[in-house]
Amino acid sequence: MTTTIDNKTLWKNTLSELELDVSKANFSTWFRDTFIVKIDDGVVVIGVPNTFVRDWLLKKFDKAILKTLRDQDSSIKAVEYTVAKIDKIKQKENTEAKPKNDTQAMPLSEYYIDKDDNLNPRYTFDTFIIGSFNELAYAASQAIIKQPGIVYNPLFIYGKTGHGKTHLIQSIGNRVKKDHPDTKIFYLTSEKFASDCYNALQNNKMDAFKAKYRKYDLLIMDDIQFFSNKEKMQEELFHLFNSLYDNNKQIVFSSDQHPNFIPGLEERLKSRFNQGMIVDIPKPDSDSRSEILRKKAESGGVILSEEIINYLTTSVESNIRELEGIVNSIVCQTQLRNKNLNINDVKELIKNNTEPQKMISIKDLIKIVADFFNIDPETICDKTRRKEVVRPRQITMYILREDFNTSYPTIGEKMGKRDHTTVIHSCEKIKKDLKKDPTLVQQLSQIRSMI
């Protein structure tokens, strides 16, 4: 091989990437007990437990496996599959002289999701990039690591898909697991909780269900919005919450929106969520996107020019996940071509790999904001300085600038022929107030969800 990466790490990294695109059930079924047997002249031989798995991987996942392996080592030419048991490989290796650079296969259980706590070892604070958009959420997570169950209980993180919520809340679990090995930790989605509850009801095993979840010292639950309008599940969550909270057990939740705005969520649950710390992870700002691009590329062994970073920062604005996908493509192409990409290469690469930017007319946005605040749309562009109109006007200008990159002069012209300096002032005012006004944060989040 042309790199110093060993077989264990190579396969670990490959599985981590494949897991992102495969359901948990499929991943567990087809990739459990697989490992790299050897690498010979660019051909990776992968050990599988039986012929059925071998045939299925060859048919369904061969291209994805090869691409992911080549992303890490461009000298890899092909993949082959052989039926082999991990224990037999170990026995053979133990009877032979070990090479200087030991690359023996290791059990998959060391580096995929731990079934006892359901935590993904990939999600750690070491790989979590901090920016102005998520620094408050990060600070809150650090506080509860130091005093779990005492401060910020519960911790409720919300934000749209791809903003890093799952990474952050699982990082909390992995850090507590490392610092306090005896702590009982469990991560799950609200859908999994609901499924377990339903099965317990069907099989008359509610006592076992309740005992299972009440034993944890740290419970992390993702995607709370799934409980919308599910009365029985909300009732069970309410009682579980009370049991854990009363015993100073730490609870961490995530959702795609503030709990107060989740439809069909009982008031008593909203009250419980609000008694702790609720923090938003919004869309990463320009500086944060640049830092994410730079660090992700460096972790893949690629240094991006400032020209490319600036281009990507303005072209890819949706979420962190898309930024990471673009960086992975750049790293892969850099390795395949064995040279750094120029700006034209990058433009061509992302042309068909980015989501189209959301578009809206200024008139439509004004109506959305006006309806939200229950005011006449025409008043937003008027010269009035009435308090109930000024804030909606400033929010409209801020969204046009931040979300749609509309120029200051254009915003001023379309919103009552105002000078561009007035628009700049309005945008800066909203940006400043967002740091200290949680109500404004919630309002902005809800308006954005309506666009």
Tab-separated table of C-alpha atoms in Angstrom:
chain	number	residue	atom	x	y	z
A	1	MET	CA	0.000	0.000	0.000
A	2	THR	CA	1.067	3.537	-0.561
A	3	THR	CA	-0.086	4.749	2.851
A	4	THR	CA	0.846	3.779	6.409
A	5	ILE	CA	-2.748	3.134	7.488
A	6	ASP	CA	-3.184	-0.384	8.908
A	7	ASN	CA	-5.907	-2.826	7.947
A	8	LYS	CA	-7.866	-2.385	11.156
A	9	THR	CA	-8.034	1.400	10.791
A	10	LEU	CA	-8.719	1.194	7.061
A	11	TRP	CA	-11.740	-1.051	7.567
A	12	LYS	CA	-12.905	0.931	10.597
A	13	ASN	CA	-12.942	4.141	8.551
A	14	THR	CA	-14.656	2.374	5.668
A	15	LEU	CA	-17.421	1.029	7.889
A	16	SER	CA	-17.924	4.451	9.469
A	17	GLU	CA	-18.555	5.981	6.036
A	18	LEU	CA	-20.781	3.145	4.822
A	19	GLU	CA	-22.870	3.332	7.972
A	20	LEU	CA	-24.001	6.850	7.046
A	21	ASP	CA	-25.792	5.566	3.935
A	22	VAL	CA	-27.151	2.262	5.239
A	23	SER	CA	-29.978	1.663	7.701
A	24	LYS	CA	-29.003	0.309	11.109
A	25	ALA	CA	-30.695	-3.009	10.381
A	26	ASN	CA	-28.917	-3.467	7.037
A	27	PHE	CA	-25.587	-2.382	8.444
A	28	SER	CA	-25.812	-4.854	11.311
A	29	THR	CA	-26.967	-7.651	9.000
A	30	TRP	CA	-24.411	-7.328	6.221
A	31	PHE	CA	-21.315	-5.838	7.859
A	32	ARG	CA	-21.174	-7.563	11.249
A	33	ASP	CA	-18.192	-9.919	11.516
A	34	THR	CA	-16.558	-8.579	8.361
A	35	PHE	CA	-12.893	-7.620	8.339
A	36	ILE	CA	-9.894	-7.221	6.062
A	37	VAL	CA	-8.060	-10.522	5.733
A	38	LYS	CA	-5.192	-9.116	3.692
A	39	ILE	CA	-4.225	-6.634	1.001
A	40	ASP	CA	-2.213	-8.072	-1.867
A	41	ASP	CA	-1.009	-5.958	-4.805
A	42	GLY	CA	-3.856	-3.474	-4.464
A	43	VAL	CA	-6.566	-6.127	-3.966
A	44	VAL	CA	-8.396	-5.975	-0.642
A	45	VAL	CA	-9.623	-9.377	0.541
A	46	ILE	CA	-12.562	-9.000	2.918
A	47	GLY	CA	-13.539	-11.827	5.242
A	48	VAL	CA	-17.282	-12.503	5.566
A	49	PRO	CA	-19.122	-15.001	7.797
A	50	ASN	CA	-20.907	-16.971	5.039
A	51	THR	CA	-21.536	-17.273	1.303
A	52	PHE	CA	-24.885	-15.479	1.563
A	53	VAL	CA	-23.233	-12.344	2.934
A	54	ARG	CA	-20.457	-12.661	0.347
A	55	ASP	CA	-22.923	-12.791	-2.562
A	56	TRP	CA	-25.032	-9.935	-1.163
A	57	LEU	CA	-22.067	-7.609	-0.595
A	58	LEU	CA	-20.794	-8.383	-4.087
A	59	LYS	CA	-24.181	-7.626	-5.599
A	60	LYS	CA	-25.340	-4.628	-3.556
A	61	PHE	CA	-22.369	-2.935	-1.901
A	62	ASP	CA	-19.298	-3.774	-3.978
A	63	LYS	CA	-19.022	-0.379	-5.707
A	64	ALA	CA	-19.638	1.566	-2.495
A	65	ILE	CA	-17.055	-0.486	-0.596
A	66	LEU	CA	-14.431	-0.065	-3.305
A	67	LYS	CA	-15.049	3.685	-3.600
A	68	THR	CA	-14.837	4.179	0.162
A	69	LEU	CA	-11.612	2.178	0.371
A	70	ARG	CA	-10.103	4.145	-2.534
A	71	ASP	CA	-11.068	7.409	-0.850
A	72	GLN	CA	-8.521	6.480	1.809
A	73	ASP	CA	-5.919	4.717	-0.330
A	74	SER	CA	-5.719	5.387	-4.051
A	75	SER	CA	-3.503	2.325	-4.622
A	76	ILE	CA	-6.430	-0.029	-4.001
A	77	LYS	CA	-7.599	-1.556	-7.282
A	78	ALA	CA	-10.236	-4.118	-6.416
A	79	VAL	CA	-12.138	-5.919	-3.685
A	80	GLU	CA	-12.604	-9.641	-3.212
A	81	TYR	CA	-14.666	-11.529	-0.642
A	82	THR	CA	-13.855	-14.793	1.122
A	83	VAL	CA	-15.701	-16.776	3.743
A	84	ALA	CA	-13.584	-16.647	6.892
A	85	LYS	CA	-14.147	-16.525	10.617
A	86	ILE	CA	-12.365	-13.952	12.737
A	87	ASP	CA	-11.337	-16.566	15.316
A	88	LYS	CA	-9.718	-18.749	12.629
A	89	ILE	CA	-7.781	-15.803	11.277
A	90	LYS	CA	-6.562	-15.028	14.789
A	91	GLN	CA	-5.491	-18.636	15.384
A	92	LYS	CA	-3.546	-18.683	12.136
A	93	GLU	CA	-1.849	-15.400	12.987
A	94	ASN	CA	-0.954	-16.628	16.462
A	95	THR	CA	0.887	-19.629	15.005
A	96	GLU	CA	2.892	-17.535	12.548
A	97	ALA	CA	5.631	-15.003	13.144
A	98	LYS	CA	3.992	-11.631	13.361
A	99	PRO	CA	5.251	-8.981	10.913
A	100	LYS	CA	6.880	-5.847	12.201
A	101	ASN	CA	3.820	-3.773	11.268
A	102	ASP	CA	1.023	-5.918	12.689
A	103	THR	CA	-2.194	-5.465	10.710
A	104	GLN	CA	-4.197	-8.420	12.013
A	105	ALA	CA	-7.956	-8.171	11.716
A	106	MET	CA	-9.856	-7.171	14.818
A	107	PRO	CA	-13.491	-7.790	15.754
A	108	LEU	CA	-15.943	-5.294	14.315
A	109	SER	CA	-17.462	-4.796	17.764
A	110	GLU	CA	-14.518	-2.586	18.744
A	111	TYR	CA	-15.480	0.166	16.378
A	112	TYR	CA	-19.132	0.086	15.499
A	113	ILE	CA	-22.094	1.176	17.592
A	114	ASP	CA	-21.945	-0.280	21.101
A	115	LYS	CA	-25.138	-2.276	21.656
A	116	ASP	CA	-25.062	-1.571	25.410
A	117	ASP	CA	-25.243	2.215	25.132
A	118	ASN	CA	-26.090	2.624	21.417
A	119	LEU	CA	-23.416	5.325	21.045
A	120	ASN	CA	-21.519	5.801	17.794
A	121	PRO	CA	-17.789	6.136	18.642
A	122	ARG	CA	-17.320	8.461	15.645
A	123	TYR	CA	-19.213	11.237	17.412
A	124	THR	CA	-16.740	12.897	19.771
A	125	PHE	CA	-15.857	16.438	20.779
A	126	ASP	CA	-12.465	15.946	19.108
A	127	THR	CA	-14.205	15.957	15.722
A	128	PHE	CA	-16.873	18.534	16.637
A	129	ILE	CA	-16.106	21.882	15.029
A	130	ILE	CA	-17.105	24.866	17.151
A	131	GLY	CA	-18.270	28.120	15.597
A	132	SER	CA	-20.316	31.124	16.615
A	133	PHE	CA	-23.464	29.313	15.472
A	134	ASN	CA	-23.107	26.420	17.924
A	135	GLU	CA	-20.851	27.750	20.695
A	136	LEU	CA	-23.724	28.153	23.161
A	137	ALA	CA	-24.870	24.560	22.630
A	138	TYR	CA	-21.279	23.388	22.992
A	139	ALA	CA	-20.800	25.358	26.224
A	140	ALA	CA	-23.982	23.887	27.683
A	141	SER	CA	-22.836	20.367	26.826
A	142	GLN	CA	-19.509	20.968	28.560
A	143	ALA	CA	-21.301	22.179	31.679
A	144	ILE	CA	-23.393	19.036	32.061
A	145	ILE	CA	-20.351	16.805	31.477
A	146	LYS	CA	-18.786	18.353	34.563
A	147	GLN	CA	-21.954	18.078	36.661
A	148	PRO	CA	-24.391	15.636	35.050
A	149	GLY	CA	-27.857	15.757	36.536
A	150	ILE	CA	-27.149	18.995	38.390
A	151	VAL	CA	-26.923	21.813	35.840
A	152	TYR	CA	-28.990	22.200	32.676
A	153	ASN	CA	-31.243	19.228	33.302
A	154	PRO	CA	-32.738	18.536	30.899
A	155	LEU	CA	-30.573	19.862	28.094
A	156	PHE	CA	-32.695	20.367	24.973
A	157	ILE	CA	-30.888	20.985	21.659
A	158	TYR	CA	-32.929	21.952	18.598
A	159	GLY	CA	-32.172	22.876	15.010
A	160	LYS	CA	-32.787	21.747	11.461
A	161	THR	CA	-31.389	18.584	9.887
A	162	GLY	CA	-27.654	18.586	9.299
A	163	HIS	CA	-26.723	21.243	11.864
A	164	GLY	CA	-24.824	18.825	14.106
A	165	LYS	CA	-27.365	17.997	16.833
A	166	THR	CA	-26.810	14.238	16.824
A	167	HIS	CA	-23.038	14.673	16.757
A	168	LEU	CA	-23.183	16.959	19.782
A	169	ILE	CA	-25.544	14.930	21.962
A	170	GLN	CA	-23.728	11.659	21.238
A	171	SER	CA	-20.419	13.386	21.992
A	172	ILE	CA	-21.808	14.110	25.447
A	173	GLY	CA	-22.484	10.422	25.926
A	174	ASN	CA	-19.063	9.346	24.659
A	175	ARG	CA	-17.248	11.851	26.892
A	176	VAL	CA	-19.179	10.846	30.022
A	177	LYS	CA	-18.560	7.209	29.100
A	178	LYS	CA	-14.823	7.916	28.910
A	179	ASP	CA	-14.603	10.041	32.055
A	180	HIS	CA	-17.015	7.955	34.147
A	181	PRO	CA	-16.886	4.317	32.964
A	182	ASP	CA	-19.364	3.158	35.601
A	183	THR	CA	-22.091	5.562	34.434
A	184	LYS	CA	-25.051	3.851	32.775
A	185	ILE	CA	-25.646	5.662	29.476
A	186	PHE	CA	-28.107	5.092	26.663
A	187	TYR	CA	-28.783	6.912	23.381
A	188	LEU	CA	-31.886	6.311	21.290
A	189	THR	CA	-34.318	8.006	18.962
A	190	SER	CA	-37.832	8.828	20.098
A	191	GLU	CA	-39.080	6.479	17.377
A	192	LYS	CA	-37.169	3.603	19.006
A	193	PHE	CA	-38.625	4.529	22.405
A	194	ALA	CA	-42.128	4.535	20.919
A	195	SER	CA	-41.503	1.184	19.235
A	196	ASP	CA	-40.297	-0.385	22.496
A	197	CYS	CA	-43.305	1.047	24.310
A	198	TYR	CA	-45.732	-0.301	21.712
A	199	ASN	CA	-44.176	-3.775	21.825
A	200	ALA	CA	-44.302	-3.761	25.630
A	201	LEU	CA	-47.984	-2.849	25.545
A	202	GLN	CA	-48.738	-5.579	23.029
A	203	ASN	CA	-46.874	-8.200	25.048
A	204	ASN	CA	-47.965	-7.062	28.511
A	205	LYS	CA	-44.385	-6.196	29.496
A	206	MET	CA	-44.742	-2.570	30.578
A	207	ASP	CA	-43.045	-3.177	33.932
A	208	ALA	CA	-39.914	-4.448	32.146
A	209	PHE	CA	-40.091	-1.532	29.714
A	210	LYS	CA	-40.221	1.013	32.534
A	211	ALA	CA	-37.443	-0.695	34.467
A	212	LYS	CA	-35.204	-0.736	31.394
A	213	TYR	CA	-35.243	3.019	30.872
A	214	ARG	CA	-35.262	4.068	34.517
A	215	LYS	CA	-31.923	2.380	35.225
A	216	TYR	CA	-29.829	4.879	33.235
A	217	ASP	CA	-27.777	7.702	34.733
A	218	LEU	CA	-27.657	9.534	31.406
A	219	LEU	CA	-30.443	9.169	28.849
A	220	ILE	CA	-30.033	10.826	25.447
A	221	MET	CA	-33.103	10.929	23.195
A	222	ASP	CA	-33.039	12.198	19.601
A	223	ASP	CA	-35.867	13.604	17.416
A	224	ILE	CA	-38.437	14.447	20.080
A	225	GLN	CA	-40.718	15.874	17.381
A	226	PHE	CA	-41.699	12.259	16.628
A	227	PHE	CA	-43.938	12.336	19.738
A	228	SER	CA	-46.240	14.881	18.084
A	229	ASN	CA	-49.876	13.850	18.730
A	230	LYS	CA	-48.848	10.484	20.272
A	231	GLU	CA	-50.615	10.710	23.621
A	232	LYS	CA	-49.658	7.332	25.093
A	233	MET	CA	-45.993	7.734	24.194
A	234	GLN	CA	-45.968	11.230	25.676
A	235	GLU	CA	-47.483	9.877	28.884
A	236	GLU	CA	-44.730	7.270	29.216
A	237	LEU	CA	-42.051	9.861	28.443
A	238	PHE	CA	-43.536	12.186	31.070
A	239	HIS	CA	-43.354	9.524	33.791
A	240	LEU	CA	-39.854	8.455	32.706
A	241	PHE	CA	-38.719	12.075	32.797
A	242	ASN	CA	-40.034	12.537	36.333
A	243	SER	CA	-38.361	9.364	37.552
A	244	LEU	CA	-34.957	10.263	36.121
A	245	TYR	CA	-35.131	13.939	37.063
A	246	ASP	CA	-36.183	13.251	40.664
A	247	ASN	CA	-33.113	11.031	41.035
A	248	ASN	CA	-30.709	13.608	39.553
A	249	LYS	CA	-30.171	11.581	36.390
A	250	GLN	CA	-29.114	13.651	33.362
A	251	ILE	CA	-31.504	13.854	30.411
A	252	VAL	CA	-30.575	15.187	26.960
A	253	PHE	CA	-33.079	15.748	24.162
A	254	SER	CA	-32.915	16.942	20.571
A	255	SER	CA	-35.553	18.070	18.107
A	256	ASP	CA	-35.890	19.866	14.798
A	257	GLN	CA	-37.702	22.745	16.531
A	258	HIS	CA	-38.240	24.399	19.898
A	259	PRO	CA	-40.483	22.221	22.112
A	260	ASN	CA	-42.996	25.063	22.468
A	261	PHE	CA	-43.651	24.845	18.735
A	262	ILE	CA	-43.931	21.069	18.355
A	263	PRO	CA	-47.581	20.494	17.382
A	264	GLY	CA	-49.587	18.133	19.535
A	265	LEU	CA	-47.084	18.145	22.403
A	266	GLU	CA	-48.668	18.190	25.856
A	267	GLU	CA	-48.195	21.301	27.969
A	268	ARG	CA	-46.828	19.304	30.886
A	269	LEU	CA	-44.007	17.990	28.682
A	270	LYS	CA	-43.276	21.457	27.343
A	271	SER	CA	-43.066	22.642	30.941
A	272	ARG	CA	-40.587	19.891	31.805
A	273	PHE	CA	-38.411	20.695	28.806
A	274	ASN	CA	-38.422	24.399	29.638
A	275	GLN	CA	-37.253	23.897	33.218
A	276	GLY	CA	-33.767	23.033	31.952
A	277	MET	CA	-31.676	24.555	29.185
A	278	ILE	CA	-33.047	24.955	25.651
A	279	VAL	CA	-30.551	26.006	23.008
A	280	ASP	CA	-30.720	26.361	19.242
A	281	ILE	CA	-28.127	25.264	16.688
A	282	PRO	CA	-28.923	27.455	13.665
A	283	LYS	CA	-27.465	27.270	10.198
A	284	PRO	CA	-23.674	27.775	10.340
A	285	ASP	CA	-22.594	31.309	9.516
A	286	SER	CA	-20.080	32.104	6.789
A	287	ASP	CA	-17.000	32.034	9.057
A	288	SER	CA	-18.070	28.731	10.598
A	289	ARG	CA	-18.657	27.164	7.178
A	290	SER	CA	-15.164	28.201	6.157
A	291	GLU	CA	-13.663	26.636	9.275
A	292	ILE	CA	-15.642	23.424	8.790
A	293	LEU	CA	-14.428	23.148	5.190
A	294	ARG	CA	-10.828	23.834	6.158
A	295	LYS	CA	-10.661	21.358	9.041
A	296	LYS	CA	-12.573	18.583	7.290
A	297	ALA	CA	-10.280	18.846	4.291
A	298	GLU	CA	-7.165	18.837	6.476
A	299	SER	CA	-8.392	15.703	8.264
A	300	GLY	CA	-8.520	14.076	4.825
A	301	GLY	CA	-4.982	15.189	4.017
A	302	VAL	CA	-5.984	17.977	1.626
A	303	ILE	CA	-5.232	21.701	1.941
A	304	LEU	CA	-7.875	23.847	0.232
A	305	SER	CA	-6.921	27.209	-1.209
A	306	GLU	CA	-8.648	30.318	0.127
A	307	GLU	CA	-10.227	30.804	-3.301
A	308	ILE	CA	-11.878	27.374	-3.124
A	309	ILE	CA	-12.945	27.844	0.503
A	310	ASN	CA	-14.523	31.217	-0.291
A	311	TYR	CA	-16.327	29.763	-3.285
A	312	LEU	CA	-17.681	26.801	-1.344
A	313	THR	CA	-18.665	28.975	1.601
A	314	THR	CA	-20.964	31.052	-0.595
A	315	SER	CA	-22.177	28.146	-2.748
A	316	VAL	CA	-23.011	25.569	-0.089
A	317	GLU	CA	-25.124	27.104	2.652
A	318	SER	CA	-27.641	24.436	3.608
A	319	ASN	CA	-26.043	22.376	6.371
A	320	ILE	CA	-22.898	20.776	7.790
A	321	ARG	CA	-23.704	17.370	6.327
A	322	GLU	CA	-23.673	18.751	2.802
A	323	LEU	CA	-20.403	20.572	3.462
A	324	GLU	CA	-18.836	17.326	4.651
A	325	GLY	CA	-20.118	15.517	1.584
A	326	ILE	CA	-18.518	18.086	-0.707
A	327	VAL	CA	-15.205	17.856	1.165
A	328	ASN	CA	-15.283	14.055	0.938
A	329	SER	CA	-15.761	14.327	-2.833
A	330	ILE	CA	-12.855	16.754	-3.129
A	331	VAL	CA	-10.582	14.516	-1.040
A	332	CYS	CA	-11.561	11.489	-3.110
A	333	GLN	CA	-10.930	13.254	-6.424
A	334	THR	CA	-7.623	14.652	-5.165
A	335	GLN	CA	-6.452	11.149	-4.316
A	336	LEU	CA	-7.696	9.638	-7.565
A	337	ARG	CA	-6.013	12.314	-9.700
A	338	ASN	CA	-2.974	12.475	-7.425
A	339	LYS	CA	-3.009	16.272	-7.574
A	340	ASN	CA	-4.784	19.202	-5.944
A	341	LEU	CA	-7.988	20.425	-7.599
A	342	ASN	CA	-8.232	23.952	-8.933
A	343	ILE	CA	-11.283	26.186	-8.643
A	344	ASN	CA	-12.726	25.032	-11.977
A	345	ASP	CA	-12.388	21.393	-10.958
A	346	VAL	CA	-14.293	22.122	-7.752
A	347	LYS	CA	-17.040	24.033	-9.557
A	348	GLU	CA	-17.556	21.119	-11.906
A	349	LEU	CA	-17.490	18.647	-9.032
A	350	ILE	CA	-20.204	20.312	-6.961
A	351	LYS	CA	-22.387	21.354	-9.900
A	352	ASN	CA	-24.640	18.335	-9.569
A	353	ASN	CA	-24.020	17.580	-5.896
A	354	THR	CA	-25.536	20.540	-4.089
A	355	GLU	CA	-29.113	21.300	-3.257
A	356	PRO	CA	-30.660	24.116	-5.278
A	357	GLN	CA	-30.786	27.308	-3.240
A	358	LYS	CA	-34.198	28.178	-1.873
A	359	MET	CA	-35.712	31.141	-3.698
A	360	ILE	CA	-38.498	33.482	-2.661
A	361	SER	CA	-39.775	36.853	-3.801
A	362	ILE	CA	-39.401	39.767	-1.413
A	363	LYS	CA	-43.160	40.293	-1.603
A	364	ASP	CA	-43.853	36.716	-0.494
A	365	LEU	CA	-41.344	36.926	2.357
A	366	ILE	CA	-42.922	40.171	3.588
A	367	LYS	CA	-46.317	38.449	3.637
A	368	ILE	CA	-44.948	35.472	5.603
A	369	VAL	CA	-43.367	37.754	8.213
A	370	ALA	CA	-46.442	39.972	8.398
A	371	ASP	CA	-48.764	36.987	8.866
A	372	PHE	CA	-46.490	35.638	11.594
A	373	PHE	CA	-46.693	38.909	13.531
A	374	ASN	CA	-50.345	39.470	12.578
A	375	ILE	CA	-49.781	42.842	10.930
A	376	ASP	CA	-50.666	44.308	7.526
A	377	PRO	CA	-47.921	43.412	4.971
A	378	GLU	CA	-48.018	46.937	3.528
A	379	THR	CA	-46.975	48.495	6.843
A	380	ILE	CA	-43.582	46.706	6.753
A	381	CYS	CA	-42.418	48.884	3.869
A	382	ASP	CA	-43.996	52.074	5.229
A	383	LYS	CA	-41.907	54.813	6.856
A	384	THR	CA	-43.568	54.246	10.206
A	385	ARG	CA	-41.417	53.670	13.290
A	386	ARG	CA	-44.107	51.895	15.285
A	387	LYS	CA	-42.547	49.227	17.514
A	388	GLU	CA	-44.848	46.461	16.296
A	389	VAL	CA	-43.663	47.097	12.716
A	390	VAL	CA	-39.962	47.880	13.187
A	391	ARG	CA	-38.967	44.418	14.436
A	392	PRO	CA	-40.783	42.500	11.626
A	393	ARG	CA	-39.163	44.861	9.110
A	394	GLN	CA	-35.698	44.234	10.552
A	395	ILE	CA	-36.277	40.474	10.553
A	396	THR	CA	-37.353	40.580	6.911
A	397	MET	CA	-34.186	42.457	5.964
A	398	TYR	CA	-32.043	40.066	7.997
A	399	ILE	CA	-33.508	36.973	6.323
A	400	LEU	CA	-33.105	38.457	2.847
A	401	ARG	CA	-29.463	39.177	3.570
A	402	GLU	CA	-28.467	36.052	5.508
A	403	ASP	CA	-30.574	33.379	3.820
A	404	PHE	CA	-30.759	34.668	0.257
A	405	ASN	CA	-27.616	36.813	0.005
A	406	THR	CA	-29.627	39.752	-1.327
A	407	SER	CA	-27.546	42.920	-1.617
A	408	TYR	CA	-28.106	45.735	0.858
A	409	PRO	CA	-29.062	48.273	-1.855
A	410	THR	CA	-31.597	45.856	-3.359
A	411	ILE	CA	-33.196	45.206	0.016
A	412	GLY	CA	-33.405	48.942	0.700
A	413	GLU	CA	-34.880	49.658	-2.738
A	414	LYS	CA	-37.544	46.947	-2.492
A	415	MET	CA	-38.527	47.774	1.073
A	416	GLY	CA	-39.650	51.364	0.905
A	417	LYS	CA	-36.666	52.852	-0.979
A	418	ARG	CA	-34.504	52.939	2.122
A	419	ASP	CA	-30.789	53.731	2.135
A	420	HIS	CA	-28.507	50.694	2.247
A	421	THR	CA	-26.979	51.915	5.518
A	422	THR	CA	-30.402	51.547	7.140
A	423	VAL	CA	-30.531	47.943	5.956
A	424	ILE	CA	-27.036	47.260	7.327
A	425	HIS	CA	-28.051	48.707	10.684
A	426	SER	CA	-31.198	46.541	10.779
A	427	CYS	CA	-29.301	43.363	9.966
A	428	GLU	CA	-26.629	44.082	12.574
A	429	LYS	CA	-29.318	44.859	15.149
A	430	ILE	CA	-30.989	41.454	14.617
A	431	LYS	CA	-27.623	39.674	14.622
A	432	LYS	CA	-26.745	41.300	17.949
A	433	ASP	CA	-30.148	40.676	19.543
A	434	LEU	CA	-30.091	36.983	18.574
A	435	LYS	CA	-27.252	36.463	21.035
A	436	LYS	CA	-29.315	37.600	24.017
A	437	ASP	CA	-32.998	37.272	23.082
A	438	PRO	CA	-34.286	33.658	23.070
A	439	THR	CA	-37.735	34.813	21.957
A	440	LEU	CA	-36.236	36.345	18.821
A	441	VAL	CA	-34.331	33.109	18.169
A	442	GLN	CA	-37.581	31.146	18.328
A	443	GLN	CA	-39.427	33.620	16.123
A	444	LEU	CA	-36.724	33.540	13.477
A	445	SER	CA	-36.621	29.745	13.522
A	446	GLN	CA	-40.378	29.491	13.029
A	447	ILE	CA	-40.439	32.058	10.209
A	448	ARG	CA	-37.652	30.207	8.412
A	449	SER	CA	-39.608	26.963	8.676
A	450	MET	CA	-42.517	28.670	6.888
A	451	ILE	CA	-40.418	29.800	3.911
